[in-house]
Short mmCIF file of C-alpha atoms in Angstrom, two decimals:
data_model
loop_
_atom_site.label_atom_id
_atom_site.label_comp_id
_atom_site.label_asym_id
_atom_site.label_seq_id
_atom_site.Cartn_x
_atom_site.Cartn_y
_atom_site.Cartn_z
CA MET R 11 -27.75 4.96 -35.73
CA ALA R 12 -29.83 3.08 -33.25
CA ARG R 13 -31.51 4.92 -30.43
CA ARG R 14 -29.49 4.80 -27.22
CA GLN R 15 -30.85 4.56 -23.71
CA LEU R 16 -29.42 4.75 -20.21
CA VAL R 17 -28.10 1.50 -18.69
CA TRP R 18 -25.24 2.54 -16.38
CA ASP R 19 -26.23 5.31 -14.01
CA GLY R 20 -23.91 8.29 -13.52
CA PRO R 21 -22.80 7.40 -9.98
CA THR R 22 -21.74 3.90 -11.11
CA ARG R 23 -19.72 5.35 -13.99
CA LEU R 24 -18.18 8.02 -11.76
CA PHE R 25 -17.27 5.29 -9.26
CA HIS R 26 -15.69 3.21 -12.01
CA TRP R 27 -13.48 5.95 -13.42
CA LEU R 28 -12.53 7.39 -10.03
CA LEU R 29 -11.46 3.87 -9.08
CA VAL R 30 -9.36 3.57 -12.24
CA ALA R 31 -7.68 6.91 -11.56
CA SER R 32 -7.17 6.03 -7.90
CA LEU R 33 -5.60 2.66 -8.65
CA ILE R 34 -3.13 4.22 -11.07
CA ALA R 35 -2.29 6.92 -8.52
CA LEU R 36 -1.99 4.35 -5.73
CA TRP R 37 0.40 2.28 -7.79
CA ALA R 38 2.51 5.36 -8.60
CA THR R 39 2.56 6.70 -5.05
CA ALA R 40 3.62 3.28 -3.75
CA LYS R 41 6.37 2.92 -6.35
CA TYR R 42 7.73 6.43 -5.96
CA GLU R 43 7.17 6.51 -2.19
CA TYR R 44 4.69 9.33 -1.73
CA GLU R 45 3.38 7.72 1.42
CA GLU R 46 1.12 10.45 2.70
CA LEU R 47 -0.67 10.70 -0.63
CA HIS R 48 -0.82 6.92 -0.91
CA VAL R 49 -2.50 6.61 2.47
CA GLN R 50 -4.99 9.37 1.67
CA LEU R 51 -5.83 7.88 -1.72
CA GLY R 52 -6.30 4.56 0.06
CA TYR R 53 -8.87 6.16 2.34
CA GLY R 54 -10.52 7.54 -0.78
CA VAL R 55 -10.76 4.06 -2.28
CA THR R 56 -12.16 2.81 1.02
CA GLY R 57 -14.94 5.35 0.55
CA LEU R 58 -15.45 4.42 -3.12
CA LEU R 59 -15.67 0.76 -2.18
CA ILE R 60 -18.20 1.27 0.60
CA PHE R 61 -20.22 3.53 -1.68
CA ARG R 62 -20.30 0.84 -4.39
CA ILE R 63 -21.40 -1.81 -1.92
CA LEU R 64 -24.26 0.40 -0.69
CA TRP R 65 -25.06 1.31 -4.31
CA GLY R 66 -25.34 -2.43 -4.93
CA PHE R 67 -28.40 -2.36 -2.67
CA PHE R 68 -29.81 1.14 -3.14
CA GLY R 69 -28.63 1.97 -6.67
CA THR R 70 -30.38 1.74 -10.00
CA ARG R 71 -31.42 -1.45 -11.75
CA HIS R 72 -28.14 -2.61 -13.29
CA ALA R 73 -26.03 -1.46 -10.35
CA ARG R 74 -27.88 -3.65 -7.85
CA PHE R 75 -26.15 -6.86 -6.85
CA GLY R 76 -29.48 -8.67 -6.65
CA ASN R 77 -30.01 -8.10 -10.36
CA PHE R 78 -26.76 -9.68 -11.47
CA LEU R 79 -25.92 -12.36 -8.91
CA PRO R 80 -24.39 -15.00 -11.16
CA SER R 81 -25.84 -18.50 -10.76
CA PRO R 82 -23.57 -21.37 -11.85
CA ALA R 83 -26.16 -22.42 -14.43
CA ALA R 84 -26.31 -18.92 -15.93
CA VAL R 85 -22.51 -18.70 -16.02
CA TRP R 86 -22.30 -22.08 -17.77
CA ARG R 87 -24.97 -21.20 -20.31
CA TYR R 88 -23.44 -17.80 -20.99
CA ALA R 89 -19.87 -19.12 -21.34
CA ARG R 90 -21.05 -21.80 -23.80
CA GLY R 91 -22.95 -19.22 -25.79
CA TRP R 92 -19.95 -16.93 -25.87
CA LEU R 93 -17.79 -19.70 -27.32
CA GLY R 94 -20.34 -20.45 -30.01
CA LEU R 95 -21.54 -23.69 -28.42
CA GLY R 96 -24.99 -22.28 -27.93
CA GLN R 97 -27.04 -19.13 -28.34
CA HIS R 98 -24.97 -16.02 -27.43
CA GLN R 99 -27.03 -14.16 -24.89
CA HIS R 100 -27.23 -10.42 -24.79
CA TYR R 101 -27.28 -8.66 -21.44
CA PHE R 102 -27.93 -4.97 -20.98
CA GLY R 103 -26.39 -4.92 -17.53
CA HIS R 104 -23.61 -7.19 -16.26
CA ASN R 105 -23.48 -10.56 -17.99
CA PRO R 106 -22.84 -13.54 -15.65
CA LEU R 107 -19.08 -13.63 -16.37
CA GLY R 108 -18.76 -9.89 -15.93
CA ALA R 109 -20.73 -10.20 -12.71
CA ILE R 110 -18.16 -12.64 -11.33
CA MET R 111 -15.47 -10.08 -12.09
CA VAL R 112 -17.43 -7.36 -10.26
CA PHE R 113 -17.62 -9.44 -7.10
CA VAL R 114 -14.02 -10.67 -7.36
CA MET R 115 -12.81 -7.09 -7.80
CA LEU R 116 -14.85 -5.83 -4.84
CA ILE R 117 -13.46 -8.60 -2.63
CA LEU R 118 -9.87 -7.97 -3.76
CA LEU R 119 -10.25 -4.25 -3.14
CA GLY R 120 -11.77 -4.98 0.25
CA VAL R 121 -8.74 -7.06 1.19
CA GLN R 122 -6.47 -4.31 -0.14
CA VAL R 123 -7.95 -1.43 1.88
CA ALA R 124 -8.35 -3.58 5.00
CA THR R 125 -4.71 -4.69 4.99
CA GLY R 126 -3.60 -1.17 4.06
CA LEU R 127 -5.19 0.21 7.23
CA PHE R 128 -2.75 -1.91 9.26
CA THR R 129 0.31 -1.48 7.03
CA GLU R 130 3.40 0.29 8.35
CA GLY R 131 5.19 2.77 6.13
CA ASP R 132 8.46 4.64 6.56
CA ILE R 133 6.68 7.67 8.03
CA TRP R 134 2.99 7.33 7.22
CA SER R 135 1.12 4.19 8.14
CA GLY R 136 -2.45 3.00 7.90
CA ALA R 137 -4.69 4.60 10.53
CA TRP R 138 -4.92 1.38 12.56
CA GLN R 139 -1.31 0.21 12.18
CA HIS R 140 -0.29 1.06 15.75
CA THR R 141 -3.08 -1.08 17.20
CA VAL R 142 -1.42 -4.34 16.14
CA SER R 143 2.01 -5.85 16.78
CA GLY R 144 4.86 -5.13 14.40
CA GLU R 145 4.83 -8.75 13.34
CA THR R 146 1.11 -8.69 12.50
CA SER R 147 1.51 -5.38 10.70
CA ARG R 148 4.30 -6.71 8.51
CA TRP R 149 2.32 -9.85 7.75
CA LEU R 150 -0.66 -7.75 6.66
CA ARG R 151 1.69 -5.57 4.64
CA SER R 152 2.98 -8.61 2.77
CA ILE R 153 -0.62 -9.51 1.91
CA HIS R 154 -1.16 -5.89 0.81
CA VAL R 155 1.81 -6.20 -1.57
CA LEU R 156 0.84 -9.65 -2.88
CA ASN R 157 -2.83 -8.78 -3.27
CA PHE R 158 -1.98 -5.81 -5.47
CA ASP R 159 -0.43 -8.19 -7.99
CA ILE R 160 -3.64 -10.21 -7.93
CA ILE R 161 -5.61 -7.00 -8.53
CA LEU R 162 -3.36 -6.27 -11.52
CA ILE R 163 -4.17 -9.71 -12.94
CA ALA R 164 -7.89 -9.09 -12.44
CA VAL R 165 -7.58 -5.69 -14.12
CA ALA R 166 -5.72 -7.28 -17.05
CA LEU R 167 -8.46 -9.90 -17.42
CA HIS R 168 -11.13 -7.20 -17.27
CA ILE R 169 -9.46 -5.10 -19.98
CA ALA R 170 -8.76 -8.17 -22.12
CA ALA R 171 -12.43 -9.17 -21.86
CA VAL R 172 -13.63 -5.72 -22.90
CA PHE R 173 -11.39 -5.83 -25.98
CA ALA R 174 -12.47 -9.39 -26.75
CA TYR R 175 -16.07 -8.10 -26.91
CA LEU R 176 -15.01 -5.24 -29.12
CA LEU R 177 -12.96 -7.31 -31.57
CA LEU R 178 -14.63 -10.72 -31.52
CA LYS R 179 -18.25 -9.86 -30.72
CA LYS R 180 -18.27 -6.39 -32.27
CA THR R 181 -19.83 -5.15 -29.04
CA ASP R 182 -18.59 -1.84 -27.70
CA LEU R 183 -18.67 -1.98 -23.91
CA ILE R 184 -16.30 0.97 -23.53
CA SER R 185 -18.32 3.96 -24.72
CA PRO R 186 -21.37 2.98 -22.58
CA MET R 187 -19.03 3.22 -19.58
CA PHE R 188 -18.61 6.90 -20.47
CA SER R 189 -22.05 7.82 -21.78
CA GLY R 190 -24.01 5.29 -19.74
CA LYS R 191 -26.06 4.55 -22.85
CA LYS R 192 -26.42 1.43 -24.94
CA PRO R 193 -28.17 1.13 -28.30
CA VAL R 194 -31.73 -0.16 -28.20
CA ARG R 195 -31.75 -3.45 -30.10
CA GLU R 196 -35.31 -4.43 -29.54
CA ARG R 197 -38.19 -3.39 -27.41
CA GLU R 198 -37.50 -4.54 -23.90
CA PRO R 199 -39.33 -2.36 -21.44
CA GLY R 200 -37.83 -2.12 -18.00
CA GLU R 201 -34.29 -3.00 -19.05
CA PHE R 202 -33.27 0.62 -19.30
CA ILE R 203 -33.21 3.06 -16.42
CA ALA R 204 -35.06 6.35 -16.33
CA HIS R 205 -32.43 8.42 -14.55
CA SER R 206 -29.17 8.20 -12.59
CA ALA R 207 -30.61 8.77 -9.10
CA TRP R 208 -27.97 11.43 -8.42
CA LEU R 209 -29.68 12.76 -5.29
CA ARG R 210 -29.80 9.33 -3.68
CA ALA R 211 -26.14 8.81 -4.63
CA LEU R 212 -25.20 12.14 -3.09
CA ILE R 213 -26.90 11.28 0.20
CA ILE R 214 -25.13 7.89 0.30
CA ALA R 215 -21.81 9.56 -0.59
CA VAL R 216 -22.16 11.99 2.34
CA VAL R 217 -22.92 9.14 4.74
CA VAL R 218 -19.94 7.16 3.39
CA ALA R 219 -17.59 10.15 3.68
CA ALA R 220 -18.66 10.64 7.30
CA PHE R 221 -18.09 6.96 8.01
CA VAL R 222 -14.61 6.94 6.44
CA TYR R 223 -13.70 10.07 8.41
CA TRP R 224 -14.81 8.30 11.57
CA LEU R 225 -12.92 5.14 10.57
CA VAL R 226 -9.55 6.75 9.90
CA VAL R 227 -9.57 9.90 12.05
CA ILE R 228 -11.91 9.53 15.03
CA ALA R 229 -12.05 5.80 15.75
CA PRO R 230 -8.34 4.80 15.80
CA PRO R 231 -6.95 5.08 19.33
CA THR R 232 -4.33 7.78 19.86
CA PRO R 233 -0.80 6.35 19.76
CA GLU R 234 0.66 5.92 23.24
CA PRO R 235 2.82 8.83 24.43
CA ALA R 236 5.63 6.27 24.79
CA TYR R 237 6.04 6.60 21.05
CA TYR R 238 7.32 10.12 21.53
CA PHE R 239 10.48 10.46 23.54
CA MET V 14 55.13 16.87 18.82
CA LYS V 15 56.83 13.62 19.70
CA PHE V 16 54.88 10.48 20.55
CA SER V 17 56.24 8.09 23.12
CA LYS V 18 56.97 4.57 22.00
CA THR V 19 54.28 3.21 24.29
CA ALA V 20 51.66 5.54 22.87
CA MET V 21 52.63 4.52 19.35
CA MET V 22 52.23 0.89 20.22
CA VAL V 23 48.83 1.48 21.81
CA VAL V 24 47.64 3.26 18.67
CA ALA V 25 49.03 0.55 16.40
CA GLY V 26 47.51 -2.15 18.57
CA GLY V 27 44.21 -0.35 18.57
CA MET V 28 44.21 -0.07 14.79
CA LEU V 29 45.03 -3.75 14.42
CA ALA V 30 42.27 -4.71 16.84
CA SER V 31 39.75 -2.52 15.04
CA THR V 32 40.58 -4.10 11.65
CA LEU V 33 40.07 -7.51 13.19
CA VAL V 34 36.68 -6.45 14.56
CA MET V 35 35.66 -4.65 11.36
CA ALA V 36 36.32 -7.58 9.04
CA GLN V 37 33.16 -9.45 8.12
CA GLN V 38 33.00 -12.86 9.70
CA LYS V 39 30.59 -15.74 9.93
CA ALA V 40 29.20 -16.42 13.37
CA THR V 41 30.69 -19.65 14.65
CA SER V 42 28.42 -20.25 17.62
CA GLU V 43 24.84 -19.57 18.60
CA ARG V 44 26.10 -17.54 21.52
CA GLN V 45 28.08 -15.26 19.23
CA ALA V 46 25.19 -14.96 16.80
CA GLN V 47 22.76 -14.10 19.60
CA PHE V 48 25.04 -11.35 20.86
CA ALA V 49 25.28 -9.89 17.35
CA ILE V 50 21.51 -10.03 16.94
CA ASP V 51 20.88 -8.43 20.35
CA THR V 52 23.27 -5.59 19.54
CA ARG V 53 21.73 -5.07 16.13
CA GLN V 54 18.23 -4.97 17.57
CA ALA V 55 19.32 -2.61 20.33
CA VAL V 56 20.69 -0.13 17.78
CA LEU V 57 17.63 -0.48 15.53
CA THR V 58 15.27 -0.09 18.49
CA LEU V 59 16.99 3.14 19.49
CA LEU V 60 16.95 4.34 15.89
CA GLY V 61 13.22 3.66 15.89
CA SER V 62 12.55 5.41 19.19
CA ASN V 63 14.53 8.47 18.11
CA MET V 64 12.87 8.54 14.71
CA ALA V 65 9.33 8.16 16.08
CA PRO V 66 8.84 11.74 17.33
CA LEU V 67 10.32 13.13 14.11
CA ALA V 68 7.82 11.09 12.12
CA GLY V 69 5.15 12.28 14.58
CA MET V 70 6.01 15.89 13.71
CA LEU V 71 5.74 15.13 10.02
CA LYS V 72 2.30 13.66 10.61
CA ARG V 73 1.33 16.64 12.78
CA GLU V 74 0.63 14.29 15.68
CA ILE V 75 2.95 16.25 17.92
CA PRO V 76 4.03 19.91 17.66
CA TYR V 77 7.11 20.75 15.65
CA SER V 78 10.20 21.39 17.75
CA GLN V 79 13.48 22.10 16.02
CA GLU V 80 15.38 21.59 19.30
CA LEU V 81 14.03 18.06 19.51
CA VAL V 82 14.96 17.44 15.87
CA GLN V 83 18.51 18.63 16.58
CA LYS V 84 18.80 16.38 19.62
CA ASN V 85 17.39 13.28 17.95
CA ALA V 86 19.18 13.87 14.65
CA SER V 87 22.56 13.93 16.40
CA ARG V 88 21.64 10.66 18.11
CA LEU V 89 20.54 9.19 14.78
CA VAL V 90 23.91 10.07 13.27
CA GLN V 91 25.79 8.31 16.07
CA LEU V 92 23.55 5.25 15.90
CA ALA V 93 23.65 5.21 12.09
CA HIS V 94 27.41 4.90 12.16
CA MET V 95 27.07 1.92 14.50
CA LEU V 96 24.57 0.18 12.25
CA PRO V 97 26.94 -1.29 9.60
CA ASP V 98 29.20 -2.58 12.38
CA THR V 99 26.35 -4.54 13.93
CA PHE V 100 25.93 -6.45 10.65
CA MET V 101 29.61 -7.44 10.44
CA VAL V 102 28.90 -10.78 12.04
CA ASP V 103 27.11 -12.94 9.46
CA THR V 104 24.38 -14.79 11.37
CA SER V 105 22.73 -16.29 8.29
CA GLU V 106 24.17 -19.76 8.78
CA ILE V 107 23.16 -20.10 12.41
CA ASP V 108 19.67 -21.47 13.08
CA ILE V 109 18.41 -18.63 15.23
CA GLU V 110 15.40 -16.32 15.26
CA THR V 111 16.05 -13.05 13.46
CA GLU V 112 14.27 -10.75 11.04
CA ALA V 113 17.53 -10.06 9.24
CA LEU V 114 17.32 -11.80 5.86
CA ASP V 115 20.24 -13.79 4.44
CA GLY V 116 20.41 -11.38 1.49
CA ILE V 117 22.22 -8.91 3.75
CA TRP V 118 25.37 -11.02 3.54
CA LYS V 119 24.71 -12.38 0.05
CA ASN V 120 24.43 -8.87 -1.40
CA LYS V 121 26.69 -7.15 1.07
CA ALA V 122 27.73 -4.40 -1.34
CA ASP V 123 24.10 -3.39 -1.92
CA PHE V 124 23.32 -3.63 1.77
CA ASP V 125 26.33 -1.46 2.60
CA ALA V 126 25.21 1.09 0.01
CA LYS V 127 21.81 1.21 1.71
CA THR V 128 23.22 1.69 5.22
CA GLN V 129 25.54 4.35 3.79
CA ALA V 130 22.55 6.13 2.26
CA PHE V 131 20.93 6.08 5.69
CA ILE V 132 24.05 7.51 7.36
CA GLU V 133 24.18 10.30 4.79
CA ALA V 134 20.46 11.07 5.16
CA ALA V 135 20.86 11.25 8.96
CA GLU V 136 23.88 13.54 8.61
CA ALA V 137 21.98 15.74 6.17
CA LEU V 138 19.11 15.99 8.66
CA ALA V 139 21.47 16.88 11.51
CA ALA V 140 23.03 19.59 9.34
CA VAL V 141 19.78 21.12 8.14
CA SER V 142 18.26 21.03 11.63
CA GLN V 143 20.95 23.48 12.77
CA ASP V 144 19.80 26.42 10.70
CA GLY V 145 17.25 25.17 8.18
CA ASN V 146 13.63 26.20 8.01
CA GLU V 147 10.79 23.90 9.05
CA GLY V 148 10.02 22.84 5.48
CA ALA V 149 13.59 21.83 4.74
CA VAL V 150 13.90 19.98 8.05
CA LYS V 151 10.68 18.06 7.44
CA GLN V 152 11.85 17.16 3.98
CA ALA V 153 15.08 15.82 5.48
CA ILE V 154 13.10 13.78 8.03
CA GLY V 155 11.13 12.26 5.17
CA ALA V 156 14.37 11.46 3.35
CA VAL V 157 15.67 9.62 6.42
CA GLY V 158 12.40 7.67 6.58
CA LYS V 159 12.82 6.59 2.97
CA THR V 160 16.28 5.20 3.62
CA CYS V 161 14.89 3.22 6.60
CA GLY V 162 12.15 1.73 4.46
CA GLY V 163 14.41 1.25 1.45
CA CYS V 164 16.42 -1.27 3.45
CA HIS V 165 13.50 -2.82 5.36
CA ASP V 166 11.66 -3.56 2.11
CA VAL V 167 14.52 -5.75 0.90
CA TYR V 168 16.38 -7.05 3.93
CA ARG V 169 13.83 -7.37 6.73
CA ALA V 170 11.56 -10.39 7.03
CA ASP V 171 7.82 -9.71 6.68
#
């Protein structure tokens, strides 16, 4: 078996699987009306999302946005290669098509948590819901509902793509998302990462947690006493 | 006990009048529709204002007070019983601003089941607030909230 080296750092993988678990839980808590839990999980995803954005600047090689910004030319070349119309290119990190999915998913999740903050529930609402009119809140809620379906489509595409690599390209992208390691195919110094930068991730995570706490607990204005009579 | 003829007639007349009022009818004028909508919104506004502190207790935004739950729950029950009546007049065919979706009168049986669920949840809350413990009362408040949302999700415009 080929030697395997680290490509996806631990924090990126932890982010990925926590997000998967959170999305499943968020779907279930919405469907079965566990509002309090849904709202709290939503704040958790807010934190995950902000962490991933910061990790896109301060993370390890293949987690940094700057290292996988997809140019139209690269996307075109890669898509042609994938379909057998040219040389199939191997990427250790995100390939250009996968990179598009990363950014699309981050944007969709951003829309989802932002609208969720203003969404009214039966009892529990987003932390900022009472700062907008009922009409605005319900409009944002409708986007929240619609956008989740779009997220589901993106997730389906993502999973379909991973299995297409497994079955058609005989490339296993799944186990590296657990182990972080990919087999070394040829000598390419610098492509692999030395370590996961856990300490840096921990510091960023603490800052993010403090920010989310501020965002949902400290910053929202107290509801007017007129609400309570 | 023997009822006087007059009293009997008053009762009979009252029953006849109430069946006339209770029967579902399409609004025939904008004026009639507007009155129905105003009444509906008045009842729903009061339901909302009486529900708000109970939700606030659930969210620990205000301290728990079982006396307040008792007071507001009894109001909710009264208002809940008014709610189906305020939807008797079908305003769907009048061009007028309302958040009430046409489905209310298209799927009246389902809508009625939902308002009935709300009435029962409010009555259950009123009952449990008399002698129940805080946990049971809070659970009943949550159940009322679900019946509010269950109807809003389907029959209220976004």
